[in-house]
């Protein structure tokens, strides 16, 4: 069967026509904004803010006019623009850990002021620095948004010595962990596929290494981390739950630097420096684990002969990854950036006696090319070309029989984003995005010698994904601030694609619909409004509310309770509809003691439609030589809860306390007899305590304690014997709980004071000069002494009180039916008990 011809481009244009009124609204809005700005004579101050020590652009630096107490923040590329009336002012620029910049200006024309901030000589936590606007917690319209500092993350206890971005965000209220050995995270009742994870704008589809023990983000290459749990701005889309936006460092354009670390199971190295000083720079960073190599070495040294030992010598489990980025300033108006990431996990096992080999590999690859351009002091543009790829490969070979399983997703993405600053009260953003998806749902090939089995081969699915958006963050009055956003998205699955038609009685294929290249299979689209509002009660407190509506066109099909490499990304089809999500939230925000303490209470409610689960009884590979979506069932859900957060920002002793009370429920017609059930990631209580104390310039101590209600599970409640075989009756879906999860981690970081050591060397050298009768004025200190060399030791203990938190609970039969002593008992597997580690870190 064949369908009539219709190109993807025609349907793409059909989607665009629905966004005409958005464009019309945009131009009307611009006219109103420009009209307001011209009512009185105004001029614009604009420029870039960067670190004077390395040339890195500062993201989110606070820039404001002192006399008006109004301003804004630098964007992702360090650019700012402020338009105010003619007059004399003081321009203030501040950022955490840096000295404030202040300049008196006479504003009778447009000014370009580029600022280089000097790092503070005093520990930034010991002084009052108006970083990122110290009252931003209460003054901004953002809700459920958290920015994390990489240097502070590095002080926290690290699992096996590896600093982990994803494990850190799981310590925040509203963000739930999957448990030990997994970096998957759940935000406000959403699944792991409902989180948009970005690295320099490129989507990362699997953010885990070593089956979830580590994340793919190398802390030495990371510049900024921004998590958005609610009130998602209009420039983000395609996911329902959250955005984790991570930016890589650009590279030091002042001098060459290197840093790294050597730990128990892995090492890392980062090198950066100028290509052309103050104009262009680079950074490259790499990591590699070697736990398996160490084990093999011990086997060789010990001359171990057991089958298990010899099997381990033929096996391996490791990961490696590589980050690189270059940038070049073409002019004061133009900059280009190129960045990339490549990482792979490899697991293999071999048994020569059984002629058996097993190999599994998975990983991400990204590439991003960006161009920044300033059209004027008020209009900033960024154009990006983005490539993203995720692959999973499973292969087994025994006695000449070879089986391979494939899955993955590849994106080609083009996007343009504009920032427009018409007045000091408005910050307008608008842009467009287009993605071409290539999906490889689970496919298989098999052969025995020269005989090839027909399993359908590697099957791919294709889709177009586009969006346009417009948003404005504006001050209505001094007390009332509003963020309005509107996004239109459109998705279309296209051929080549085969839809298999099943006989309802035999379950066999009775017909096939063939879609040719670029023929439409199915299309969807819709408006996605976003709304945030903040009302300031006074300078120390405010009330905020937000509403977001999102559409999600790609989905992660998972059979397990945790995120695994075998999970498959699939598109919307004529059967699979877009996931839809609405989130309502309201919160009270209050700062204390000159903004040293931040507190907040947020209440949220989320409604989900078209949620996806596997049908009961489905297993990986069922879709071989068939359509993947035949095993899916669809339902709806809801999530609601309250989040409490208290954070101490300044001082030697700082950290935060977070608590979440939440409910996450699902209803599927084809699951649990159509009755409502708790989602597998429902967590009633979730609490975290994070503390850090700077004892001196040499020693820093940190503590983490976490608690969470046990995961929801389905268990056998009774059994009966038929013909000598044990058959189970199971509880309602997710009707029981694992034991509660809790643990404590500790760490100590020792940083030697090298200045005293250098001073002792100078005294010793001076005495040598005096002993030899040399003129001390001719004394020259070796240049290598003056180099900025630093090193530190990090000592961590994971799970201090050796809590055996369950990873898997299974049920085992003991005794026998024939002897009449059959019993069934629950068994628990845990991963990590008391686990110490040490890492040596260095910079030079």
PDB file of N, CA and C in Angstrom, residues 597-672:
ATOM      1  N   UNK A 597      21.243  35.052  53.956  1.00  0.00           N
ATOM      2  CA  UNK A 597      20.411  33.849  53.964  1.00  0.00           C
ATOM      3  C   UNK A 597      19.283  34.000  52.938  1.00  0.00           C
ATOM      4  N   UNK A 598      19.087  32.973  52.141  1.00  0.00           N
ATOM      5  CA  UNK A 598      17.988  32.926  51.195  1.00  0.00           C
ATOM      6  C   UNK A 598      17.022  31.818  51.602  1.00  0.00           C
ATOM      7  N   UNK A 599      15.742  32.117  51.580  1.00  0.00           N
ATOM      8  CA  UNK A 599      14.747  31.091  51.897  1.00  0.00           C
ATOM      9  C   UNK A 599      13.628  31.154  50.863  1.00  0.00           C
ATOM     10  N   UNK A 600      12.973  30.034  50.675  1.00  0.00           N
ATOM     11  CA  UNK A 600      11.838  30.014  49.753  1.00  0.00           C
ATOM     12  C   UNK A 600      10.922  28.841  50.082  1.00  0.00           C
ATOM     13  N   UNK A 601       9.648  29.021  49.779  1.00  0.00           N
ATOM     14  CA  UNK A 601       8.639  27.967  49.846  1.00  0.00           C
ATOM     15  C   UNK A 601       7.909  27.985  48.512  1.00  0.00           C
ATOM     16  N   UNK A 602       7.914  26.877  47.800  1.00  0.00           N
ATOM     17  CA  UNK A 602       7.234  26.796  46.505  1.00  0.00           C
ATOM     18  C   UNK A 602       6.251  25.632  46.507  1.00  0.00           C
ATOM     19  N   UNK A 603       5.068  25.884  45.991  1.00  0.00           N
ATOM     20  CA  UNK A 603       4.034  24.858  45.835  1.00  0.00           C
ATOM     21  C   UNK A 603       3.773  24.703  44.345  1.00  0.00           C
ATOM     22  N   UNK A 604       3.670  23.459  43.866  1.00  0.00           N
ATOM     23  CA  UNK A 604       3.463  23.239  42.441  1.00  0.00           C
ATOM     24  C   UNK A 604       2.406  22.160  42.205  1.00  0.00           C
ATOM     25  N   UNK A 605       1.798  22.247  41.034  1.00  0.00           N
ATOM     26  CA  UNK A 605       0.872  21.204  40.557  1.00  0.00           C
ATOM     27  C   UNK A 605       1.141  21.009  39.063  1.00  0.00           C
ATOM     28  N   UNK A 606       1.273  19.744  38.644  1.00  0.00           N
ATOM     29  CA  UNK A 606       1.552  19.435  37.242  1.00  0.00           C
ATOM     30  C   UNK A 606       0.536  18.420  36.726  1.00  0.00           C
ATOM     31  N   UNK A 607       0.131  18.639  35.494  1.00  0.00           N
ATOM     32  CA  UNK A 607      -0.808  17.741  34.830  1.00  0.00           C
ATOM     33  C   UNK A 607      -0.138  17.204  33.564  1.00  0.00           C
ATOM     34  N   UNK A 608      -0.143  15.877  33.396  1.00  0.00           N
ATOM     35  CA  UNK A 608       0.500  15.234  32.254  1.00  0.00           C
ATOM     36  C   UNK A 608      -0.538  14.509  31.394  1.00  0.00           C
ATOM     37  N   UNK A 609      -0.381  14.612  30.083  1.00  0.00           N
ATOM     38  CA  UNK A 609      -1.218  13.874  29.148  1.00  0.00           C
ATOM     39  C   UNK A 609      -0.322  13.081  28.190  1.00  0.00           C
ATOM     40  N   UNK A 610      -0.871  11.970  27.665  1.00  0.00           N
ATOM     41  CA  UNK A 610      -0.169  11.139  26.676  1.00  0.00           C
ATOM     42  C   UNK A 610       1.162  10.608  27.198  1.00  0.00           C
ATOM     43  N   UNK A 611       1.165  10.145  28.441  1.00  0.00           N
ATOM     44  CA  UNK A 611       2.353   9.528  29.006  1.00  0.00           C
ATOM     45  C   UNK A 611       2.540   8.129  28.414  1.00  0.00           C
ATOM     46  N   UNK A 612       3.785   7.670  28.370  1.00  0.00           N
ATOM     47  CA  UNK A 612       4.113   6.434  27.667  1.00  0.00           C
ATOM     48  C   UNK A 612       4.736   5.418  28.620  1.00  0.00           C
ATOM     49  N   UNK A 613       4.279   4.194  28.535  1.00  0.00           N
ATOM     50  CA  UNK A 613       4.875   3.060  29.246  1.00  0.00           C
ATOM     51  C   UNK A 613       4.869   1.852  28.314  1.00  0.00           C
ATOM     52  N   UNK A 614       5.749   0.887  28.613  1.00  0.00           N
ATOM     53  CA  UNK A 614       5.702  -0.380  27.895  1.00  0.00           C
ATOM     54  C   UNK A 614       4.507  -1.194  28.387  1.00  0.00           C
ATOM     55  N   UNK A 615       3.924  -1.941  27.482  1.00  0.00           N
ATOM     56  CA  UNK A 615       2.853  -2.857  27.824  1.00  0.00           C
ATOM     57  C   UNK A 615       3.399  -3.954  28.737  1.00  0.00           C
ATOM     58  N   UNK A 616       2.597  -4.441  29.663  1.00  0.00           N
ATOM     59  CA  UNK A 616       3.029  -5.537  30.529  1.00  0.00           C
ATOM     60  C   UNK A 616       3.471  -6.730  29.680  1.00  0.00           C
ATOM     61  N   UNK A 617       4.616  -7.290  30.038  1.00  0.00           N
ATOM     62  CA  UNK A 617       5.127  -8.448  29.320  1.00  0.00           C
ATOM     63  C   UNK A 617       6.084  -8.118  28.197  1.00  0.00           C
ATOM     64  N   UNK A 618       6.277  -6.831  27.890  1.00  0.00           N
ATOM     65  CA  UNK A 618       7.186  -6.452  26.817  1.00  0.00           C
ATOM     66  C   UNK A 618       8.629  -6.635  27.264  1.00  0.00           C
ATOM     67  N   UNK A 619       9.482  -7.003  26.312  1.00  0.00           N
ATOM     68  CA  UNK A 619      10.911  -7.152  26.570  1.00  0.00           C
ATOM     69  C   UNK A 619      11.668  -6.519  25.422  1.00  0.00           C
ATOM     70  N   UNK A 620      12.941  -6.081  25.655  1.00  0.00           N
ATOM     71  CA  UNK A 620      13.733  -5.510  24.571  1.00  0.00           C
ATOM     72  C   UNK A 620      13.871  -6.510  23.422  1.00  0.00           C
ATOM     73  N   UNK A 621      13.763  -6.017  22.211  1.00  0.00           N
ATOM     74  CA  UNK A 621      13.893  -6.886  21.051  1.00  0.00           C
ATOM     75  C   UNK A 621      12.568  -7.362  20.507  1.00  0.00           C
ATOM     76  N   UNK A 622      11.467  -7.115  21.251  1.00  0.00           N
ATOM     77  CA  UNK A 622      10.146  -7.500  20.745  1.00  0.00           C
ATOM     78  C   UNK A 622       9.817  -6.817  19.428  1.00  0.00           C
ATOM     79  N   UNK A 623      10.390  -5.628  19.228  1.00  0.00           N
ATOM     80  CA  UNK A 623      10.053  -4.842  18.045  1.00  0.00           C
ATOM     81  C   UNK A 623      10.918  -5.184  16.845  1.00  0.00           C
ATOM     82  N   UNK A 624      11.803  -6.182  16.969  1.00  0.00           N
ATOM     83  CA  UNK A 624      12.618  -6.578  15.833  1.00  0.00           C
ATOM     84  C   UNK A 624      11.700  -7.026  14.702  1.00  0.00           C
ATOM     85  N   UNK A 625      11.924  -6.455  13.519  1.00  0.00           N
ATOM     86  CA  UNK A 625      11.101  -6.749  12.341  1.00  0.00           C
ATOM     87  C   UNK A 625       9.647  -6.322  12.559  1.00  0.00           C
ATOM     88  N   UNK A 626       9.472  -5.279  13.383  1.00  0.00           N
ATOM     89  CA  UNK A 626       8.139  -4.758  13.652  1.00  0.00           C
ATOM     90  C   UNK A 626       8.279  -3.304  14.079  1.00  0.00           C
ATOM     91  N   UNK A 627       7.163  -2.600  14.268  1.00  0.00           N
ATOM     92  CA  UNK A 627       7.193  -1.225  14.736  1.00  0.00           C
ATOM     93  C   UNK A 627       7.365  -1.168  16.247  1.00  0.00           C
ATOM     94  N   UNK A 628       8.253  -0.285  16.688  1.00  0.00           N
ATOM     95  CA  UNK A 628       8.551  -0.169  18.117  1.00  0.00           C
ATOM     96  C   UNK A 628       7.322   0.226  18.925  1.00  0.00           C
ATOM     97  N   UNK A 629       6.495   1.110  18.373  1.00  0.00           N
ATOM     98  CA  UNK A 629       5.396   1.657  19.157  1.00  0.00           C
ATOM     99  C   UNK A 629       4.239   0.683  19.379  1.00  0.00           C
ATOM    100  N   UNK A 630       4.314  -0.525  18.826  1.00  0.00           N
ATOM    101  CA  UNK A 630       3.239  -1.495  19.057  1.00  0.00           C
ATOM    102  C   UNK A 630       3.217  -1.987  20.506  1.00  0.00           C
ATOM    103  N   UNK A 631       4.339  -1.822  21.237  1.00  0.00           N
ATOM    104  CA  UNK A 631       4.420  -2.292  22.614  1.00  0.00           C
ATOM    105  C   UNK A 631       4.077  -1.214  23.637  1.00  0.00           C
ATOM    106  N   UNK A 632       3.680  -0.027  23.182  1.00  0.00           N
ATOM    107  CA  UNK A 632       3.429   1.079  24.095  1.00  0.00           C
ATOM    108  C   UNK A 632       1.961   1.143  24.513  1.00  0.00           C
ATOM    109  N   UNK A 633       1.759   1.635  25.732  1.00  0.00           N
ATOM    110  CA  UNK A 633       0.426   2.009  26.196  1.00  0.00           C
ATOM    111  C   UNK A 633       0.497   3.458  26.669  1.00  0.00           C
ATOM    112  N   UNK A 634      -0.661   4.104  26.729  1.00  0.00           N
ATOM    113  CA  UNK A 634      -0.674   5.547  26.960  1.00  0.00           C
ATOM    114  C   UNK A 634      -1.651   5.904  28.081  1.00  0.00           C
ATOM    115  N   UNK A 635      -1.265   6.929  28.843  1.00  0.00           N
ATOM    116  CA  UNK A 635      -2.098   7.335  29.960  1.00  0.00           C
ATOM    117  C   UNK A 635      -1.866   8.781  30.348  1.00  0.00           C
ATOM    118  N   UNK A 636      -2.283   9.124  31.549  1.00  0.00           N
ATOM    119  CA  UNK A 636      -2.158  10.487  32.045  1.00  0.00           C
ATOM    120  C   UNK A 636      -1.587  10.462  33.451  1.00  0.00           C
ATOM    121  N   UNK A 637      -1.249  11.624  33.959  1.00  0.00           N
ATOM    122  CA  UNK A 637      -0.672  11.670  35.299  1.00  0.00           C
ATOM    123  C   UNK A 637      -0.799  13.038  35.924  1.00  0.00           C
ATOM    124  N   UNK A 638      -0.426  13.094  37.180  1.00  0.00           N
ATOM    125  CA  UNK A 638      -0.397  14.355  37.892  1.00  0.00           C
ATOM    126  C   UNK A 638       0.679  14.294  38.965  1.00  0.00           C
ATOM    127  N   UNK A 639       1.203  15.452  39.292  1.00  0.00           N
ATOM    128  CA  UNK A 639       2.213  15.549  40.351  1.00  0.00           C
ATOM    129  C   UNK A 639       1.987  16.857  41.096  1.00  0.00           C
ATOM    130  N   UNK A 640       2.153  16.820  42.400  1.00  0.00           N
ATOM    131  CA  UNK A 640       2.008  18.031  43.189  1.00  0.00           C
ATOM    132  C   UNK A 640       2.862  17.908  44.446  1.00  0.00           C
ATOM    133  N   UNK A 641       3.255  19.056  44.968  1.00  0.00           N
ATOM    134  CA  UNK A 641       4.100  19.019  46.149  1.00  0.00           C
ATOM    135  C   UNK A 641       4.477  20.401  46.627  1.00  0.00           C
ATOM    136  N   UNK A 642       5.275  20.421  47.682  1.00  0.00           N
ATOM    137  CA  UNK A 642       5.778  21.659  48.258  1.00  0.00           C
ATOM    138  C   UNK A 642       7.274  21.501  48.505  1.00  0.00           C
ATOM    139  N   UNK A 643       8.035  22.557  48.199  1.00  0.00           N
ATOM    140  CA  UNK A 643       9.497  22.548  48.349  1.00  0.00           C
ATOM    141  C   UNK A 643       9.925  23.645  49.306  1.00  0.00           C
ATOM    142  N   UNK A 644      10.765  23.290  50.271  1.00  0.00           N
ATOM    143  CA  UNK A 644      11.327  24.238  51.229  1.00  0.00           C
ATOM    144  C   UNK A 644      12.827  24.317  51.017  1.00  0.00           C
ATOM    145  N   UNK A 645      13.368  25.539  51.053  1.00  0.00           N
ATOM    146  CA  UNK A 645      14.793  25.718  50.761  1.00  0.00           C
ATOM    147  C   UNK A 645      15.347  26.842  51.622  1.00  0.00           C
ATOM    148  N   UNK A 646      16.450  26.566  52.315  1.00  0.00           N
ATOM    149  CA  UNK A 646      17.162  27.562  53.109  1.00  0.00           C
ATOM    150  C   UNK A 646      18.636  27.481  52.733  1.00  0.00           C
ATOM    151  N   UNK A 647      19.207  28.615  52.344  1.00  0.00           N
ATOM    152  CA  UNK A 647      20.598  28.636  51.890  1.00  0.00           C
ATOM    153  C   UNK A 647      21.360  29.760  52.569  1.00  0.00           C
ATOM    154  N   UNK A 648      22.557  29.452  53.045  1.00  0.00           N
ATOM    155  CA  UNK A 648      23.466  30.474  53.575  1.00  0.00           C
ATOM    156  C   UNK A 648      24.510  30.758  52.504  1.00  0.00           C
ATOM    157  N   UNK A 649      24.569  32.007  52.049  1.00  0.00           N
ATOM    158  CA  UNK A 649      25.399  32.353  50.900  1.00  0.00           C
ATOM    159  C   UNK A 649      26.812  32.770  51.265  1.00  0.00           C
ATOM    160  N   UNK A 650      26.968  33.454  52.402  1.00  0.00           N
ATOM    161  CA  UNK A 650      28.240  34.094  52.715  1.00  0.00           C
ATOM    162  C   UNK A 650      28.815  33.591  54.029  1.00  0.00           C
ATOM    163  N   UNK A 651      30.120  33.785  54.180  1.00  0.00           N
ATOM    164  CA  UNK A 651      30.790  33.386  55.401  1.00  0.00           C
ATOM    165  C   UNK A 651      31.603  32.118  55.219  1.00  0.00           C
ATOM    166  N   UNK A 652      32.418  31.809  56.215  1.00  0.00           N
ATOM    167  CA  UNK A 652      33.235  30.598  56.151  1.00  0.00           C
ATOM    168  C   UNK A 652      32.390  29.337  56.218  1.00  0.00           C
ATOM    169  N   UNK A 653      31.254  29.458  56.888  1.00  0.00           N
ATOM    170  CA  UNK A 653      30.363  28.316  57.045  1.00  0.00           C
ATOM    171  C   UNK A 653      29.130  28.559  56.179  1.00  0.00           C
ATOM    172  N   UNK A 654      28.915  27.747  55.143  1.00  0.00           N
ATOM    173  CA  UNK A 654      27.775  27.953  54.270  1.00  0.00           C
ATOM    174  C   UNK A 654      27.236  26.625  53.763  1.00  0.00           C
ATOM    175  N   UNK A 655      26.096  26.695  53.064  1.00  0.00           N
ATOM    176  CA  UNK A 655      25.473  25.485  52.549  1.00  0.00           C
ATOM    177  C   UNK A 655      23.972  25.682  52.434  1.00  0.00           C
ATOM    178  N   UNK A 656      23.225  24.572  52.402  1.00  0.00           N
ATOM    179  CA  UNK A 656      21.776  24.683  52.279  1.00  0.00           C
ATOM    180  C   UNK A 656      21.074  23.467  52.869  1.00  0.00           C
ATOM    181  N   UNK A 657      19.791  23.664  53.152  1.00  0.00           N
ATOM    182  CA  UNK A 657      18.901  22.594  53.581  1.00  0.00           C
ATOM    183  C   UNK A 657      17.704  22.600  52.637  1.00  0.00           C
ATOM    184  N   UNK A 658      17.333  21.429  52.131  1.00  0.00           N
ATOM    185  CA  UNK A 658      16.187  21.336  51.239  1.00  0.00           C
ATOM    186  C   UNK A 658      15.259  20.211  51.657  1.00  0.00           C
ATOM    187  N   UNK A 659      13.966  20.431  51.483  1.00  0.00           N
ATOM    188  CA  UNK A 659      12.978  19.388  51.788  1.00  0.00           C
ATOM    189  C   UNK A 659      11.846  19.460  50.775  1.00  0.00           C
ATOM    190  N   UNK A 660      11.387  18.285  50.316  1.00  0.00           N
ATOM    191  CA  UNK A 660      10.277  18.205  49.371  1.00  0.00           C
ATOM    192  C   UNK A 660       9.262  17.175  49.852  1.00  0.00           C
ATOM    193  N   UNK A 661       8.003  17.590  49.884  1.00  0.00           N
ATOM    194  CA  UNK A 661       6.882  16.669  50.099  1.00  0.00           C
ATOM    195  C   UNK A 661       6.130  16.593  48.773  1.00  0.00           C
ATOM    196  N   UNK A 662       6.024  15.402  48.181  1.00  0.00           N
ATOM    197  CA  UNK A 662       5.466  15.330  46.835  1.00  0.00           C
ATOM    198  C   UNK A 662       4.677  14.046  46.607  1.00  0.00           C
ATOM    199  N   UNK A 663       3.797  14.108  45.603  1.00  0.00           N
ATOM    200  CA  UNK A 663       3.002  12.968  45.148  1.00  0.00           C
ATOM    201  C   UNK A 663       3.054  12.928  43.622  1.00  0.00           C
ATOM    202  N   UNK A 664       3.290  11.748  43.061  1.00  0.00           N
ATOM    203  CA  UNK A 664       3.315  11.569  41.612  1.00  0.00           C
ATOM    204  C   UNK A 664       2.484  10.350  41.253  1.00  0.00           C
ATOM    205  N   UNK A 665       1.430  10.553  40.458  1.00  0.00           N
ATOM    206  CA  UNK A 665       0.495   9.475  40.161  1.00  0.00           C
ATOM    207  C   UNK A 665       0.300   9.337  38.657  1.00  0.00           C
ATOM    208  N   UNK A 666      -0.038   8.114  38.240  1.00  0.00           N
ATOM    209  CA  UNK A 666      -0.296   7.819  36.839  1.00  0.00           C
ATOM    210  C   UNK A 666      -1.574   6.988  36.713  1.00  0.00           C
ATOM    211  N   UNK A 667      -2.260   7.143  35.584  1.00  0.00           N
ATOM    212  CA  UNK A 667      -3.446   6.333  35.274  1.00  0.00           C
ATOM    213  C   UNK A 667      -3.363   5.892  33.820  1.00  0.00           C
ATOM    214  N   UNK A 668      -3.308   4.560  33.602  1.00  0.00           N
ATOM    215  CA  UNK A 668      -3.248   3.982  32.264  1.00  0.00           C
ATOM    216  C   UNK A 668      -4.395   2.983  32.120  1.00  0.00           C
ATOM    217  N   UNK A 669      -5.131   3.095  31.058  1.00  0.00           N
ATOM    218  CA  UNK A 669      -6.250   2.186  30.813  1.00  0.00           C
ATOM    219  C   UNK A 669      -5.784   0.736  30.760  1.00  0.00           C
ATOM    220  N   UNK A 670      -4.573   0.488  30.214  1.00  0.00           N
ATOM    221  CA  UNK A 670      -4.083  -0.867  29.989  1.00  0.00           C
ATOM    222  C   UNK A 670      -3.116  -1.352  31.063  1.00  0.00           C
ATOM    223  N   UNK A 671      -2.978  -0.610  32.155  1.00  0.00           N
ATOM    224  CA  UNK A 671      -2.100  -1.021  33.250  1.00  0.00           C
ATOM    225  C   UNK A 671      -2.867  -0.955  34.563  1.00  0.00           C
ATOM    226  N   UNK A 672      -2.575  -1.874  35.463  1.00  0.00           N
ATOM    227  CA  UNK A 672      -3.144  -1.856  36.809  1.00  0.00           C
ATOM    228  C   UNK A 672      -4.676  -1.836  36.779  1.00  0.00           C
TER     229      UNK A 672
END
